[in-house]
Amino acid sequence: MAVQSIPKLTKREGLVLERYAKSASVAEIASSLSVSPNTVKSQIRSIYKKLGVSGRGAALARAVDLGILRSPASAKE
């Protein structure tokens, strides 16, 4: 079995991904990070590209699979 390489996200992309995982909207993420919504959209596109996905659900599932994010079930423990 091939080893999956873990993409290197920037610190800001990591923060965006964490908030994205908590169902925050682009506007909410932008406000919390004091950046424009367009900046957040750009960072989300970059995250999708690095993870090789095309949507929110796929990005979050891939991030959990790679160990970048904790699964919602383990976060409650």
mmCIF file of N, CA and C in Angstrom:
data_model
loop_
_atom_site.group_PDB
_atom_site.id
_atom_site.type_symbol
_atom_site.label_atom_id
_atom_site.label_comp_id
_atom_site.label_asym_id
_atom_site.label_seq_id
_atom_site.Cartn_x
_atom_site.Cartn_y
_atom_site.Cartn_z
ATOM 1 N N MET A 1 0.843 -1.179 0.000
ATOM 2 C CA MET A 1 0.000 0.000 0.000
ATOM 3 C C MET A 1 0.889 1.243 0.000
ATOM 4 N N ALA A 2 0.539 2.211 -0.831
ATOM 5 C CA ALA A 2 1.320 3.438 -0.931
ATOM 6 C C ALA A 2 1.034 4.334 0.271
ATOM 7 N N VAL A 3 2.062 4.999 0.725
ATOM 8 C CA VAL A 3 1.913 5.933 1.831
ATOM 9 C C VAL A 3 1.388 7.249 1.284
ATOM 10 N N GLN A 4 0.346 7.782 1.922
ATOM 11 C CA GLN A 4 -0.204 9.063 1.490
ATOM 12 C C GLN A 4 0.673 10.180 2.019
ATOM 13 N N SER A 5 1.035 11.101 1.125
ATOM 14 C CA SER A 5 1.800 12.248 1.598
ATOM 15 C C SER A 5 0.814 13.271 2.163
ATOM 16 N N ILE A 6 1.222 13.894 3.223
ATOM 17 C CA ILE A 6 0.371 14.889 3.867
ATOM 18 C C ILE A 6 0.733 16.255 3.316
ATOM 19 N N PRO A 7 -0.233 16.938 2.682
ATOM 20 C CA PRO A 7 0.064 18.249 2.124
ATOM 21 C C PRO A 7 0.397 19.249 3.220
ATOM 22 N N LYS A 8 1.270 20.163 2.916
ATOM 23 C CA LYS A 8 1.684 21.187 3.866
ATOM 24 C C LYS A 8 0.776 22.397 3.725
ATOM 25 N N LEU A 9 -0.072 22.611 4.725
ATOM 26 C CA LEU A 9 -0.925 23.798 4.744
ATOM 27 C C LEU A 9 -0.219 24.908 5.496
ATOM 28 N N THR A 10 -0.462 26.141 5.078
ATOM 29 C CA THR A 10 0.077 27.280 5.817
ATOM 30 C C THR A 10 -0.674 27.388 7.148
ATOM 31 N N LYS A 11 -0.130 28.158 8.078
ATOM 32 C CA LYS A 11 -0.824 28.357 9.360
ATOM 33 C C LYS A 11 -2.218 28.933 9.133
ATOM 34 N N ARG A 12 -2.323 29.896 8.233
ATOM 35 C CA ARG A 12 -3.613 30.530 7.967
ATOM 36 C C ARG A 12 -4.587 29.538 7.341
ATOM 37 N N GLU A 13 -4.103 28.702 6.412
ATOM 38 C CA GLU A 13 -4.964 27.684 5.826
ATOM 39 C C GLU A 13 -5.448 26.713 6.901
ATOM 40 N N GLY A 14 -4.583 26.391 7.840
ATOM 41 C CA GLY A 14 -4.979 25.519 8.950
ATOM 42 C C GLY A 14 -6.075 26.138 9.791
ATOM 43 N N LEU A 15 -5.961 27.434 10.054
ATOM 44 C CA LEU A 15 -6.997 28.136 10.828
ATOM 45 C C LEU A 15 -8.314 28.162 10.065
ATOM 46 N N VAL A 16 -8.228 28.444 8.767
ATOM 47 C CA VAL A 16 -9.437 28.462 7.937
ATOM 48 C C VAL A 16 -10.081 27.082 7.939
ATOM 49 N N LEU A 17 -9.282 26.038 7.771
ATOM 50 C CA LEU A 17 -9.804 24.677 7.742
ATOM 51 C C LEU A 17 -10.478 24.306 9.061
ATOM 52 N N GLU A 18 -9.878 24.687 10.175
ATOM 53 C CA GLU A 18 -10.480 24.409 11.487
ATOM 54 C C GLU A 18 -11.838 25.076 11.623
ATOM 55 N N ARG A 19 -11.929 26.323 11.224
ATOM 56 C CA ARG A 19 -13.202 27.043 11.316
ATOM 57 C C ARG A 19 -14.211 26.482 10.315
ATOM 58 N N TYR A 20 -13.731 26.120 9.138
ATOM 59 C CA TYR A 20 -14.564 25.520 8.099
ATOM 60 C C TYR A 20 -15.170 24.210 8.603
ATOM 61 N N ALA A 21 -14.399 23.462 9.369
ATOM 62 C CA ALA A 21 -14.868 22.194 9.923
ATOM 63 C C ALA A 21 -15.980 22.403 10.952
ATOM 64 N N LYS A 22 -16.022 23.574 11.550
ATOM 65 C CA LYS A 22 -17.056 23.887 12.548
ATOM 66 C C LYS A 22 -18.272 24.536 11.900
ATOM 67 N N SER A 23 -18.385 24.371 10.568
ATOM 68 C CA SER A 23 -19.513 24.882 9.781
ATOM 69 C C SER A 23 -19.606 26.397 9.745
ATOM 70 N N ALA A 24 -18.499 27.070 9.969
ATOM 71 C CA ALA A 24 -18.499 28.526 9.864
ATOM 72 C C ALA A 24 -18.619 28.920 8.394
ATOM 73 N N SER A 25 -19.328 30.002 8.144
ATOM 74 C CA SER A 25 -19.452 30.503 6.775
ATOM 75 C C SER A 25 -18.188 31.259 6.392
ATOM 76 N N VAL A 26 -18.048 31.526 5.114
ATOM 77 C CA VAL A 26 -16.899 32.297 4.634
ATOM 78 C C VAL A 26 -16.877 33.663 5.327
ATOM 79 N N ALA A 27 -18.036 34.302 5.432
ATOM 80 C CA ALA A 27 -18.113 35.618 6.074
ATOM 81 C C ALA A 27 -17.701 35.542 7.547
ATOM 82 N N GLU A 28 -18.145 34.508 8.248
ATOM 83 C CA GLU A 28 -17.780 34.345 9.659
ATOM 84 C C GLU A 28 -16.276 34.113 9.819
ATOM 85 N N ILE A 29 -15.717 33.285 8.934
ATOM 86 C CA ILE A 29 -14.279 33.026 8.992
ATOM 87 C C ILE A 29 -13.508 34.312 8.720
ATOM 88 N N ALA A 30 -13.927 35.032 7.701
ATOM 89 C CA ALA A 30 -13.254 36.287 7.342
ATOM 90 C C ALA A 30 -13.285 37.275 8.505
ATOM 91 N N SER A 31 -14.438 37.403 9.128
ATOM 92 C CA SER A 31 -14.581 38.321 10.258
ATOM 93 C C SER A 31 -13.683 37.911 11.420
ATOM 94 N N SER A 32 -13.652 36.611 11.726
ATOM 95 C CA SER A 32 -12.866 36.149 12.868
ATOM 96 C C SER A 32 -11.357 36.292 12.636
ATOM 97 N N LEU A 33 -10.943 36.283 11.363
ATOM 98 C CA LEU A 33 -9.513 36.397 11.048
ATOM 99 C C LEU A 33 -9.129 37.794 10.570
ATOM 100 N N SER A 34 -10.092 38.710 10.554
ATOM 101 C CA SER A 34 -9.879 40.090 10.113
ATOM 102 C C SER A 34 -9.301 40.169 8.698
ATOM 103 N N VAL A 35 -9.911 39.382 7.797
ATOM 104 C CA VAL A 35 -9.536 39.431 6.379
ATOM 105 C C VAL A 35 -10.821 39.515 5.565
ATOM 106 N N SER A 36 -10.681 39.730 4.263
ATOM 107 C CA SER A 36 -11.864 39.821 3.409
ATOM 108 C C SER A 36 -12.394 38.429 3.074
ATOM 109 N N PRO A 37 -13.680 38.345 2.762
ATOM 110 C CA PRO A 37 -14.237 37.064 2.326
ATOM 111 C C PRO A 37 -13.504 36.505 1.093
ATOM 112 N N ASN A 38 -13.054 37.380 0.204
ATOM 113 C CA ASN A 38 -12.326 36.911 -0.977
ATOM 114 C C ASN A 38 -11.012 36.242 -0.592
ATOM 115 N N THR A 39 -10.373 36.734 0.457
ATOM 116 C CA THR A 39 -9.138 36.105 0.935
ATOM 117 C C THR A 39 -9.431 34.709 1.449
ATOM 118 N N VAL A 40 -10.510 34.567 2.188
ATOM 119 C CA VAL A 40 -10.896 33.245 2.708
ATOM 120 C C VAL A 40 -11.231 32.310 1.555
ATOM 121 N N LYS A 41 -11.970 32.795 0.558
ATOM 122 C CA LYS A 41 -12.304 31.969 -0.600
ATOM 123 C C LYS A 41 -11.035 31.490 -1.303
ATOM 124 N N SER A 42 -10.056 32.370 -1.427
ATOM 125 C CA SER A 42 -8.788 32.012 -2.050
ATOM 126 C C SER A 42 -8.067 30.939 -1.235
ATOM 127 N N GLN A 43 -8.086 31.082 0.075
ATOM 128 C CA GLN A 43 -7.440 30.099 0.943
ATOM 129 C C GLN A 43 -8.161 28.751 0.879
ATOM 130 N N ILE A 44 -9.476 28.774 0.777
ATOM 131 C CA ILE A 44 -10.241 27.538 0.655
ATOM 132 C C ILE A 44 -9.907 26.843 -0.667
ATOM 133 N N ARG A 45 -9.806 27.612 -1.745
ATOM 134 C CA ARG A 45 -9.416 27.018 -3.040
ATOM 135 C C ARG A 45 -8.041 26.373 -2.941
ATOM 136 N N SER A 46 -7.129 27.039 -2.243
ATOM 137 C CA SER A 46 -5.780 26.494 -2.063
ATOM 138 C C SER A 46 -5.819 25.197 -1.257
ATOM 139 N N ILE A 47 -6.635 25.165 -0.215
ATOM 140 C CA ILE A 47 -6.792 23.952 0.603
ATOM 141 C C ILE A 47 -7.327 22.817 -0.260
ATOM 142 N N TYR A 48 -8.376 23.098 -1.051
ATOM 143 C CA TYR A 48 -8.951 22.079 -1.933
ATOM 144 C C TYR A 48 -7.888 21.527 -2.875
ATOM 145 N N LYS A 49 -7.110 22.416 -3.456
ATOM 146 C CA LYS A 49 -6.077 21.988 -4.404
ATOM 147 C C LYS A 49 -5.039 21.105 -3.715
ATOM 148 N N LYS A 50 -4.587 21.530 -2.549
ATOM 149 C CA LYS A 50 -3.578 20.755 -1.818
ATOM 150 C C LYS A 50 -4.109 19.394 -1.388
ATOM 151 N N LEU A 51 -5.389 19.328 -1.050
ATOM 152 C CA LEU A 51 -5.992 18.069 -0.615
ATOM 153 C C LEU A 51 -6.495 17.232 -1.786
ATOM 154 N N GLY A 52 -6.541 17.827 -2.980
ATOM 155 C CA GLY A 52 -6.996 17.103 -4.157
ATOM 156 C C GLY A 52 -8.482 16.827 -4.157
ATOM 157 N N VAL A 53 -9.256 17.789 -3.675
ATOM 158 C CA VAL A 53 -10.711 17.636 -3.583
ATOM 159 C C VAL A 53 -11.405 18.833 -4.217
ATOM 160 N N SER A 54 -12.741 18.760 -4.291
ATOM 161 C CA SER A 54 -13.467 19.859 -4.923
ATOM 162 C C SER A 54 -14.662 20.364 -4.110
ATOM 163 N N GLY A 55 -14.768 19.957 -2.865
ATOM 164 C CA GLY A 55 -15.892 20.418 -2.061
ATOM 165 C C GLY A 55 -15.611 20.355 -0.583
ATOM 166 N N ARG A 56 -16.480 21.025 0.178
ATOM 167 C CA ARG A 56 -16.305 21.122 1.624
ATOM 168 C C ARG A 56 -16.278 19.756 2.304
ATOM 169 N N GLY A 57 -17.272 18.926 2.030
ATOM 170 C CA GLY A 57 -17.347 17.610 2.664
ATOM 171 C C GLY A 57 -16.132 16.757 2.357
ATOM 172 N N ALA A 58 -15.729 16.759 1.089
ATOM 173 C CA ALA A 58 -14.562 15.978 0.681
ATOM 174 C C ALA A 58 -13.291 16.518 1.331
ATOM 175 N N ALA A 59 -13.187 17.830 1.442
ATOM 176 C CA ALA A 59 -11.998 18.440 2.062
ATOM 177 C C ALA A 59 -11.904 18.045 3.534
ATOM 178 N N LEU A 60 -13.028 18.103 4.231
ATOM 179 C CA LEU A 60 -13.016 17.772 5.652
ATOM 180 C C LEU A 60 -12.738 16.289 5.865
ATOM 181 N N ALA A 61 -13.340 15.440 5.030
ATOM 182 C CA ALA A 61 -13.091 13.995 5.148
ATOM 183 C C ALA A 61 -11.624 13.679 4.860
ATOM 184 N N ARG A 62 -11.073 14.284 3.839
ATOM 185 C CA ARG A 62 -9.669 14.041 3.481
ATOM 186 C C ARG A 62 -8.740 14.537 4.594
ATOM 187 N N ALA A 63 -9.047 15.703 5.152
ATOM 188 C CA ALA A 63 -8.218 16.259 6.226
ATOM 189 C C ALA A 63 -8.234 15.338 7.449
ATOM 190 N N VAL A 64 -9.376 14.744 7.752
ATOM 191 C CA VAL A 64 -9.468 13.800 8.866
ATOM 192 C C VAL A 64 -8.671 12.543 8.531
ATOM 193 N N ASP A 65 -8.840 12.022 7.300
ATOM 194 C CA ASP A 65 -8.110 10.815 6.875
ATOM 195 C C ASP A 65 -6.597 11.004 6.981
ATOM 196 N N LEU A 66 -6.129 12.209 6.663
ATOM 197 C CA LEU A 66 -4.691 12.493 6.691
ATOM 198 C C LEU A 66 -4.185 12.887 8.081
ATOM 199 N N GLY A 67 -5.108 13.067 9.029
ATOM 200 C CA GLY A 67 -4.701 13.456 10.371
ATOM 201 C C GLY A 67 -4.480 14.942 10.551
ATOM 202 N N ILE A 68 -4.914 15.720 9.565
ATOM 203 C CA ILE A 68 -4.779 17.176 9.655
ATOM 204 C C ILE A 68 -5.826 17.730 10.617
ATOM 205 N N LEU A 69 -7.014 17.137 10.577
ATOM 206 C CA LEU A 69 -8.104 17.492 11.491
ATOM 207 C C LEU A 69 -8.492 16.263 12.293
ATOM 208 N N ARG A 70 -8.980 16.493 13.500
ATOM 209 C CA ARG A 70 -9.535 15.391 14.287
ATOM 210 C C ARG A 70 -10.958 15.167 13.830
ATOM 211 N N SER A 71 -11.396 13.925 13.858
ATOM 212 C CA SER A 71 -12.772 13.635 13.472
ATOM 213 C C SER A 71 -13.715 14.215 14.523
ATOM 214 N N PRO A 72 -14.916 14.584 14.129
ATOM 215 C CA PRO A 72 -15.873 15.134 15.098
ATOM 216 C C PRO A 72 -16.113 14.186 16.262
ATOM 217 N N ALA A 73 -16.117 12.895 16.024
ATOM 218 C CA ALA A 73 -16.356 11.929 17.107
ATOM 219 C C ALA A 73 -15.230 11.941 18.133
ATOM 220 N N SER A 74 -13.983 12.028 17.668
ATOM 221 C CA SER A 74 -12.850 12.013 18.609
ATOM 222 C C SER A 74 -12.710 13.352 19.331
ATOM 223 N N ALA A 75 -13.241 14.420 18.738
ATOM 224 C CA ALA A 75 -13.152 15.727 19.381
ATOM 225 C C ALA A 75 -14.043 15.781 20.621
ATOM 226 N N LYS A 76 -15.076 14.941 20.674
ATOM 227 C CA LYS A 76 -15.985 14.929 21.815
ATOM 228 C C LYS A 76 -15.431 14.131 22.982
ATOM 229 N N GLU A 77 -14.405 13.317 22.740
ATOM 230 C CA GLU A 77 -13.845 12.460 23.799
ATOM 231 C C GLU A 77 -12.937 13.226 24.708
#
